[in-house]
Every structure is written in structure tokens, then in C-alpha cells.
mmCIF file of C-alpha atoms in Angstrom:
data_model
loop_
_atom_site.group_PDB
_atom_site.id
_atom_site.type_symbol
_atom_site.label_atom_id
_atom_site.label_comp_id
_atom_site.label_asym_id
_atom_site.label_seq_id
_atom_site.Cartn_x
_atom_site.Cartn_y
_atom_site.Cartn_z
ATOM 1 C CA UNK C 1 -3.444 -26.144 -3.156
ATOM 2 C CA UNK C 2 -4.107 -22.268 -1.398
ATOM 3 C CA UNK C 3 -3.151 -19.388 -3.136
ATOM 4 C CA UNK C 4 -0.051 -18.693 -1.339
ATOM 5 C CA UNK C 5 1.420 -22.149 -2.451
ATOM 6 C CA UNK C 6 0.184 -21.666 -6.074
ATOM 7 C CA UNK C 7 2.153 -18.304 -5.624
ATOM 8 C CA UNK C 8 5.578 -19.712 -4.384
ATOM 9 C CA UNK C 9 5.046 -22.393 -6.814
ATOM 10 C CA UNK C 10 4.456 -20.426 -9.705
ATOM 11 C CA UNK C 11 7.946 -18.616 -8.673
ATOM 12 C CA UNK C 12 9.867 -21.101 -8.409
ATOM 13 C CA UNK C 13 8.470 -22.397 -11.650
ATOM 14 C CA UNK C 14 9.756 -19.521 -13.555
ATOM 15 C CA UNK C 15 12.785 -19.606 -12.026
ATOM 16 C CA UNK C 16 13.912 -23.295 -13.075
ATOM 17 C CA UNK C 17 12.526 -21.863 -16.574
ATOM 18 C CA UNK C 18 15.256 -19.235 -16.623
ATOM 19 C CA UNK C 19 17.789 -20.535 -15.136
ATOM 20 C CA UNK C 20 17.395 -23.609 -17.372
ATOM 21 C CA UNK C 21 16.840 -21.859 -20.713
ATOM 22 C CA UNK C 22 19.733 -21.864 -23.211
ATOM 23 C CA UNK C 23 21.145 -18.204 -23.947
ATOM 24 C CA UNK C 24 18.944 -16.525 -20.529
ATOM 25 C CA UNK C 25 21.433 -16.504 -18.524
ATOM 26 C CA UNK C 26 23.536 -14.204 -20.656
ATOM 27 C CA UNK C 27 20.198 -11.825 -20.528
ATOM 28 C CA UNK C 28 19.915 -9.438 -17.737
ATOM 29 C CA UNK C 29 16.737 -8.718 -15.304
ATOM 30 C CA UNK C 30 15.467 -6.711 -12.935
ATOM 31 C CA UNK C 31 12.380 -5.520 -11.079
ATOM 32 C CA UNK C 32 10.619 -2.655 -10.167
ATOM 33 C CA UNK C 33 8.283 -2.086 -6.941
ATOM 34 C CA UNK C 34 5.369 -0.449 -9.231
ATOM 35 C CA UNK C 35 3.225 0.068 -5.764
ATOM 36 C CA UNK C 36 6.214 2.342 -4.143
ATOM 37 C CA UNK C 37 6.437 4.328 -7.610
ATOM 38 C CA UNK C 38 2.821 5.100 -7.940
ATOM 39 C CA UNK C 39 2.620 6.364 -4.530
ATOM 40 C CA UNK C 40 4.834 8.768 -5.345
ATOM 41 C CA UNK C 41 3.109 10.246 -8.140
ATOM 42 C CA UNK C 42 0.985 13.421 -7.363
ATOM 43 C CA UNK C 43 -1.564 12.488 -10.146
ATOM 44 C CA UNK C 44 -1.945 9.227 -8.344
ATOM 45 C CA UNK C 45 -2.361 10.482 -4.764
ATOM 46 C CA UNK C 46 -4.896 13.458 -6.505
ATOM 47 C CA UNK C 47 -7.154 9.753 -8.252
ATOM 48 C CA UNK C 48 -6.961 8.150 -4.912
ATOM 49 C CA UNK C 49 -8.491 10.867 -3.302
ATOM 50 C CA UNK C 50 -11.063 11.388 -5.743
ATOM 51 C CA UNK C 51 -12.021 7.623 -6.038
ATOM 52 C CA UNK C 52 -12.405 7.819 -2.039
ATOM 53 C CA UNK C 53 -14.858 10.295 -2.265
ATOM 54 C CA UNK C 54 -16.927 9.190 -4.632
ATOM 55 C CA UNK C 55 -16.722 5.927 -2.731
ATOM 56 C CA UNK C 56 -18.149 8.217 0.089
ATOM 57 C CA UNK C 57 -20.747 9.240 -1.448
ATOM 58 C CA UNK C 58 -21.638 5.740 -2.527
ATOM 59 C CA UNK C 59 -21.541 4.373 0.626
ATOM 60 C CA UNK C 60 -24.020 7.597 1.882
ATOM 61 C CA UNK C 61 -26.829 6.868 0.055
ATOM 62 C CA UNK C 62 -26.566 3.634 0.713
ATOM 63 C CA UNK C 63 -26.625 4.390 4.039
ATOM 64 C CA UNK C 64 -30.055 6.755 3.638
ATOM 65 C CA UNK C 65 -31.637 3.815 1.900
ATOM 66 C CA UNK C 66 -31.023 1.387 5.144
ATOM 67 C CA UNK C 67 -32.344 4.556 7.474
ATOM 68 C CA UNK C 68 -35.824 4.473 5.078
ATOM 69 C CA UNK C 69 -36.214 0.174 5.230
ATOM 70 C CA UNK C 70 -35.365 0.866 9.182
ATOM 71 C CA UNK C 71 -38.375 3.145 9.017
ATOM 72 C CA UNK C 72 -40.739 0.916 7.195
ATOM 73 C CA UNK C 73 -40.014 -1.996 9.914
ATOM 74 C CA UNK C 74 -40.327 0.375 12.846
ATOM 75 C CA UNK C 75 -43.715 1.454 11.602
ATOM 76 C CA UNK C 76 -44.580 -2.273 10.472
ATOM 77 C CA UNK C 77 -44.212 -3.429 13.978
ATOM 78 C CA UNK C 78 -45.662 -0.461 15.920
ATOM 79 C CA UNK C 79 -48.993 -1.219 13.597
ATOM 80 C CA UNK C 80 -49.070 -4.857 12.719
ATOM 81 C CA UNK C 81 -51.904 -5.490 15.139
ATOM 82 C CA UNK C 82 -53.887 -3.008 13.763
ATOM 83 C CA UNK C 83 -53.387 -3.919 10.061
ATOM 84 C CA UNK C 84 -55.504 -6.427 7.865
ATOM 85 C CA UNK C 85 -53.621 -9.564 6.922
ATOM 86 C CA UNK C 86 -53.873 -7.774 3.226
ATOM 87 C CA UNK C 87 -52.160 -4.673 4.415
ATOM 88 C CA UNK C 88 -49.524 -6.558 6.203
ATOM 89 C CA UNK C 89 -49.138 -8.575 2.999
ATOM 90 C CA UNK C 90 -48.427 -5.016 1.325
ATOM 91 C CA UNK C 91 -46.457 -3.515 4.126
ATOM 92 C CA UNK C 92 -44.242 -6.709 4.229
ATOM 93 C CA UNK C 93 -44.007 -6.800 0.281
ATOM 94 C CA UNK C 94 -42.289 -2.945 0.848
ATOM 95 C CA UNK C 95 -39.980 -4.450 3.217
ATOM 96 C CA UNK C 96 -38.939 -7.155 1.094
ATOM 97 C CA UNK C 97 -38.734 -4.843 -2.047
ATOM 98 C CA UNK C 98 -36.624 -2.636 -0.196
ATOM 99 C CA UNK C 99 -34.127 -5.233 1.104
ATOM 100 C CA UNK C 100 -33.618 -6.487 -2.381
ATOM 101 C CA UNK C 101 -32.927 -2.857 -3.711
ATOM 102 C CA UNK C 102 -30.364 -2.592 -1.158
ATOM 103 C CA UNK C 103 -28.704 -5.843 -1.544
ATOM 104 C CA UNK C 104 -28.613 -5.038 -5.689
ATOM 105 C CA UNK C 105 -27.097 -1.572 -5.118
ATOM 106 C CA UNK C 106 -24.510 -2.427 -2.835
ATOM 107 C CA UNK C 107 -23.336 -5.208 -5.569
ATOM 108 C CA UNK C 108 -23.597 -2.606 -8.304
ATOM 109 C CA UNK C 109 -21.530 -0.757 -6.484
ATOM 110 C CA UNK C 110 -18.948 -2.343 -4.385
ATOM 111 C CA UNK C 111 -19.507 -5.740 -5.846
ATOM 112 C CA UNK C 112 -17.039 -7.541 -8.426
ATOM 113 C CA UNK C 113 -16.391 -5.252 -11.019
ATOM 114 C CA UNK C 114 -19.095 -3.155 -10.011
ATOM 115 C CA UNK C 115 -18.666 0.972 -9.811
ATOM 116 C CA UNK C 116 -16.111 1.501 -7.672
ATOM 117 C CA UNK C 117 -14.267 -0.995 -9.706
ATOM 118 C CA UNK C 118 -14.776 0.687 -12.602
ATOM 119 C CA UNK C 119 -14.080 4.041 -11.345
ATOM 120 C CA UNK C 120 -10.919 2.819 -9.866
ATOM 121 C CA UNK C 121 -9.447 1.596 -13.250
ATOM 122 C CA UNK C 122 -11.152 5.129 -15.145
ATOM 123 C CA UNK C 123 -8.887 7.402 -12.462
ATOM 124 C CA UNK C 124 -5.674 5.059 -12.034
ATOM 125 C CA UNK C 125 -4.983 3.355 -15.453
ATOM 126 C CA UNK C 126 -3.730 6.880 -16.944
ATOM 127 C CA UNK C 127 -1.005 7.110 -14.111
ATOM 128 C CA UNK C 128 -0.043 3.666 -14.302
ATOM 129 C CA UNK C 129 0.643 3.709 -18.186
ATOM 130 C CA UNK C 130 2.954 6.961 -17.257
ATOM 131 C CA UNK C 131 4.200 3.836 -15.345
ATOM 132 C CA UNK C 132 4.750 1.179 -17.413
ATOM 133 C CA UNK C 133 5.947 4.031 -20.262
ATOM 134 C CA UNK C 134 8.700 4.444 -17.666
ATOM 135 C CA UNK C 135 9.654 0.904 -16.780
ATOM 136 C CA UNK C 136 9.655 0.355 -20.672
ATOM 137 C CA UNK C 137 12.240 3.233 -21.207
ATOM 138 C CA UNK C 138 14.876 1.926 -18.519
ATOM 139 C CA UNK C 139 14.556 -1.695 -19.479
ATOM 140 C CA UNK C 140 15.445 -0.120 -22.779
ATOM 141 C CA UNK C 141 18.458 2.145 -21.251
ATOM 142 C CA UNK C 142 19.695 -0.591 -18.814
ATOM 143 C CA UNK C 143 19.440 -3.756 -21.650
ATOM 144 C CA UNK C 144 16.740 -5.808 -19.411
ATOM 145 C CA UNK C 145 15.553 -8.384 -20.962
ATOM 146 C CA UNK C 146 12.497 -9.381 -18.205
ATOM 147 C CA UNK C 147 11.152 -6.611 -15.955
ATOM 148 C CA UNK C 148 9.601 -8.132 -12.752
ATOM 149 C CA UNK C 149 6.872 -6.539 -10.819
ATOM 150 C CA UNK C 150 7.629 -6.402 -6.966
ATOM 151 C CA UNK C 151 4.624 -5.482 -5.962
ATOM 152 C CA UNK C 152 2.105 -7.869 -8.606
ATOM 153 C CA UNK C 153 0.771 -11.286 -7.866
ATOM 154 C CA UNK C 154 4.167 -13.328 -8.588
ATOM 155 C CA UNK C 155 5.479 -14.070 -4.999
ATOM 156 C CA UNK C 156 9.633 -12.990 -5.217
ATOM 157 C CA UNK C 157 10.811 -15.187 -1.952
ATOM 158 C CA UNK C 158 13.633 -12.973 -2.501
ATOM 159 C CA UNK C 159 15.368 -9.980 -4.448
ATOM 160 C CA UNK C 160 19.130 -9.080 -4.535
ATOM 161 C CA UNK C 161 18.987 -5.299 -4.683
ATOM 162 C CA UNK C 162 21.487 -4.746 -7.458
ATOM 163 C CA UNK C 163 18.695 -5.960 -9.428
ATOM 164 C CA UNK C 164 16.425 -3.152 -8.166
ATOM 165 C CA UNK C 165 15.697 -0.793 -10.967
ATOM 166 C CA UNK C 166 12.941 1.476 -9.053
ATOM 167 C CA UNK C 167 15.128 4.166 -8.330
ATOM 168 C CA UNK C 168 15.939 4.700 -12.118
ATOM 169 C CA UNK C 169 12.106 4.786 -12.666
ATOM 170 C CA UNK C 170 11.839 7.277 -10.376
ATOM 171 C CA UNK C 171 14.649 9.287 -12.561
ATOM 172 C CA UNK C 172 12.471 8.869 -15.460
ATOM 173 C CA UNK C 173 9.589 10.256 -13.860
ATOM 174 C CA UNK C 174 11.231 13.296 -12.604
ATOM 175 C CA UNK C 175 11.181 12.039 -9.033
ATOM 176 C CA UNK C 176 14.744 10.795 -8.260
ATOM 177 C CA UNK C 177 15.178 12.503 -4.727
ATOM 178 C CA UNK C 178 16.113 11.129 -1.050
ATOM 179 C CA UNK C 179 12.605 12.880 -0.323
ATOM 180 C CA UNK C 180 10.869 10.766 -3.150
ATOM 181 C CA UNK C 181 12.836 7.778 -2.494
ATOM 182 C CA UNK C 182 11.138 7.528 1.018
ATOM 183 C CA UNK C 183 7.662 5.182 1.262
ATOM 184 C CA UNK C 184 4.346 7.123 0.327
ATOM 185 C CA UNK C 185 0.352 7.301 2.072
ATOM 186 C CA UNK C 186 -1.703 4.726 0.240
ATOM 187 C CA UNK C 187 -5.186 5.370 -0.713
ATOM 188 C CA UNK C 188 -7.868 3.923 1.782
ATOM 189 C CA UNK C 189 -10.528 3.229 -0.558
ATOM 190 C CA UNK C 190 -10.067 -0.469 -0.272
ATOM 191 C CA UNK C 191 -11.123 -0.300 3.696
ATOM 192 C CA UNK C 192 -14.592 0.900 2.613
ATOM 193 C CA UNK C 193 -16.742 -1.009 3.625
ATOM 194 C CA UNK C 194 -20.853 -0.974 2.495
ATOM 195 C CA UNK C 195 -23.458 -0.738 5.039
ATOM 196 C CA UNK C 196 -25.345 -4.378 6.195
ATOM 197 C CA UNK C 197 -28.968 -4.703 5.484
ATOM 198 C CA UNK C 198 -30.360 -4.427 8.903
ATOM 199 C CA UNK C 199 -32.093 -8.253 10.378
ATOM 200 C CA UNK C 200 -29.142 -10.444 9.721
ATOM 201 C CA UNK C 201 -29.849 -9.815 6.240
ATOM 202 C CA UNK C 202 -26.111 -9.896 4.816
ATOM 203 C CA UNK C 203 -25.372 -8.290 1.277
ATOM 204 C CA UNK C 204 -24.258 -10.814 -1.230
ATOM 205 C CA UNK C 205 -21.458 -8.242 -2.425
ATOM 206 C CA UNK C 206 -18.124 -9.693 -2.315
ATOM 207 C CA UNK C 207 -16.171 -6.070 -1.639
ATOM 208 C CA UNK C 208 -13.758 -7.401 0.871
ATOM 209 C CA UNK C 209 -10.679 -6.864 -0.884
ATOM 210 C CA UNK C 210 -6.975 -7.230 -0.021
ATOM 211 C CA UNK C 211 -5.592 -4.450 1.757
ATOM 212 C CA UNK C 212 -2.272 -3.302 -0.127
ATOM 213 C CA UNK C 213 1.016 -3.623 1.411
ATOM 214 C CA UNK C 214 3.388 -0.874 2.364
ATOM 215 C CA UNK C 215 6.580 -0.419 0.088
ATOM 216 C CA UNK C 216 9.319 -0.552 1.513
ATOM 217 C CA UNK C 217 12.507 2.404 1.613
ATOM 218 C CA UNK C 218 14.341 2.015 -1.731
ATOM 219 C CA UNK C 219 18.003 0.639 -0.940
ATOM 220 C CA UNK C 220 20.608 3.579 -1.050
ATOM 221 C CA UNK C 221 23.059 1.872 -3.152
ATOM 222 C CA UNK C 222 23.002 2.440 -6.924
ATOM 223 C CA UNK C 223 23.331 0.324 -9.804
ATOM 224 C CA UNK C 224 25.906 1.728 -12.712
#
């Protein structure tokens, strides 16, 4: 089973679960597009652009340490047939070394839960509890009794906007505004991607990682 059928199937799942359990459907729900909210946040926008830059200057010295192993095997070659077969032994023991550095940093860095991982969470978490704090207020205010998440990992195959509770979000944020209510840059951080070891030899990083979807204009009706 892929992940986009464990996704719809999960959904659905939930779904029969509510529908069918005694005393839910007296409950009210709603959902909130936590992606479109964020990107509306200064503090947010201010984190993204900080985590992009130290990304930046990840990703340079990487770079500089590929430019010094592309110097070791230019000067290999140019003076293996000079060299003693225990020089070449050292000289190719450099090389090696020096791949394997790279390969390690580049995981460190951009691999799973590796620095920019970390430094991600460190810069975003604070404005995403502002967030949740928010969320938590107008499920309080409105009576909800299950908040959804647009924009998380549960697939909605599809979403009645009456149910839409972003805009009041927005309200309790301080950003209820036909300006604010309009769709927001994301960050680019998650398009980095770390140089290649040069000779086919491929980092063992995994840092592709999904690029986030844009949110979509918040519907102008409101909810009472």
C-alpha cells in the first residue's frame, strides 16, 4: 500500500469513526490551514529567513571542502607517474579520507534529523505554539470538539468551508485583514540542496524533502 492510499485510507477511517460514534454527531468540528497561518506571521517569515542562511552557510563550506578533495585528485593524477606505489598509497588514503569527511558532514548536516533539522524545529517551534495557543482559544470560543489540520499529514478529500475556522485564528493573532487573509512567500530552505562528492561518489544523506504546498485564499464568507 503507497503512502497516498495509506493517507486516503486513514481519512476515511476516521470518518466512519465519527460519523459512527454515539453522541459525535451532536459535537461540532472544524479545521484550520496551520501552513496559510504561519506564513502570515512576521516572526515566522523573520525564522525562515534565518534558517536559510544558516543553511547557506552550511552548504558553503561544504562546498570549499569538495574544491580541496578536487585539488588533491587534480594533483594525484598530474603526479601519479612520478610517485612510489607507497606515496600513491598515501596520496590515495587522503582522497579516500576526504570523501568520507564529506559524505559524514553532509549527513550531519542535511541528513535525517541532522542540523538543519534541528535548527529548523529551534527557530519555528516558538511560532507554531503561538499557533496552536491560538487554535486552542477558538476551539474554546467556537465549542469545537476536534480541530483538524488542513495542511498536516491526514489527507481531507474534501472540506465544506463553513467548517473553516482559519480566519478566526487569524483574529486571534491580530491578523484578521483582507491583506492578511491573502496566501503568503514560503521559506525555500527545503530546495537546498548539498553539494555531490565529485567521481560518482553520491552522499548517503537523505535531504530530499517534500516541497510544501501553497495555501490557498481563505474563503470570504464568515462563520457566526
Amino acid at each position: 500500500m503507497n503512502h497516498f492510499v495509506f493517507r486516503v485510507s486513514a481519512a476515511l477511517a476516521l470518518l466512519l469513526v465519527l460519523v459512527g460514534a454515539p453522541g459525535v454527531q451532536a459535537q461540532k468540528f472544524g479545521y484550520v490551514d496551520s501552513e496559510f497561518v504561519l506564513a502570515k506571521l512576521p516572526a515566522y517569515a523573520q525564522a525562515q529567513q534565518e534558517l536559510n542562511t544558516q543553511a547557506a552557510n552550511w552548504q558553503k563550506d561544504l562546498e570549499n571542502q569538495k574544491a580541496e578533495l578536487d585539488k588533491l585528485l587534480r594533483n594525484y593524477q598530474a603526479e601519479e607517474v612520478v610517485l612510489t606505489e607507497a606515496m600513491k598509497k598515501k596520496r590515495q588514503d587522503e582522497i579516500l579520507a576526504k570523501e568520507q569527511d564529506i559524505k559524514t558532514n553532509t549527513n550531519k548536516i542535511f541528513g535525517f534529523e541532522g542540523q538543519l533539522f534541528r535548527k529548523r524545529q529551534e527557530l519555528t517551534k516558538p511560532v507554531q505554539d503561538v499557533v496552536f495557543e491560538a487554535i486552542e482559544k477558538v476551539a474554546k470560543k467556537k465549542q469545537l470538539a476536534i480541530v483538524f489540520d488542513k495542511s498536516g499529514d491526514l489527507t481531507m478529500l474534501y472540506t465544506n468551508p463553513v467548517h473553516d475556522y482559519t480566519e478566526f485564528v487569524l483574529e486571534e493573532l491580530g491578523l484578521a485583514s483582507p491583506e492578511a487573509n491573502q496566501p503568503g512567500q514560503k521559506g525555500s530552505v527545503r530546495t537546498i540542496t548539498p553539494p555531490a562528492t565529485p567521481a560518482g561518489n553520491a552522499s548517503t544523506a537523505d535531504t530530499d524533502e517534500p516541497t510544501p504546498r501553497q495555501p490557498a485564499a481563505r474563503p470570504a464568507g464568515r462563520k457566526k
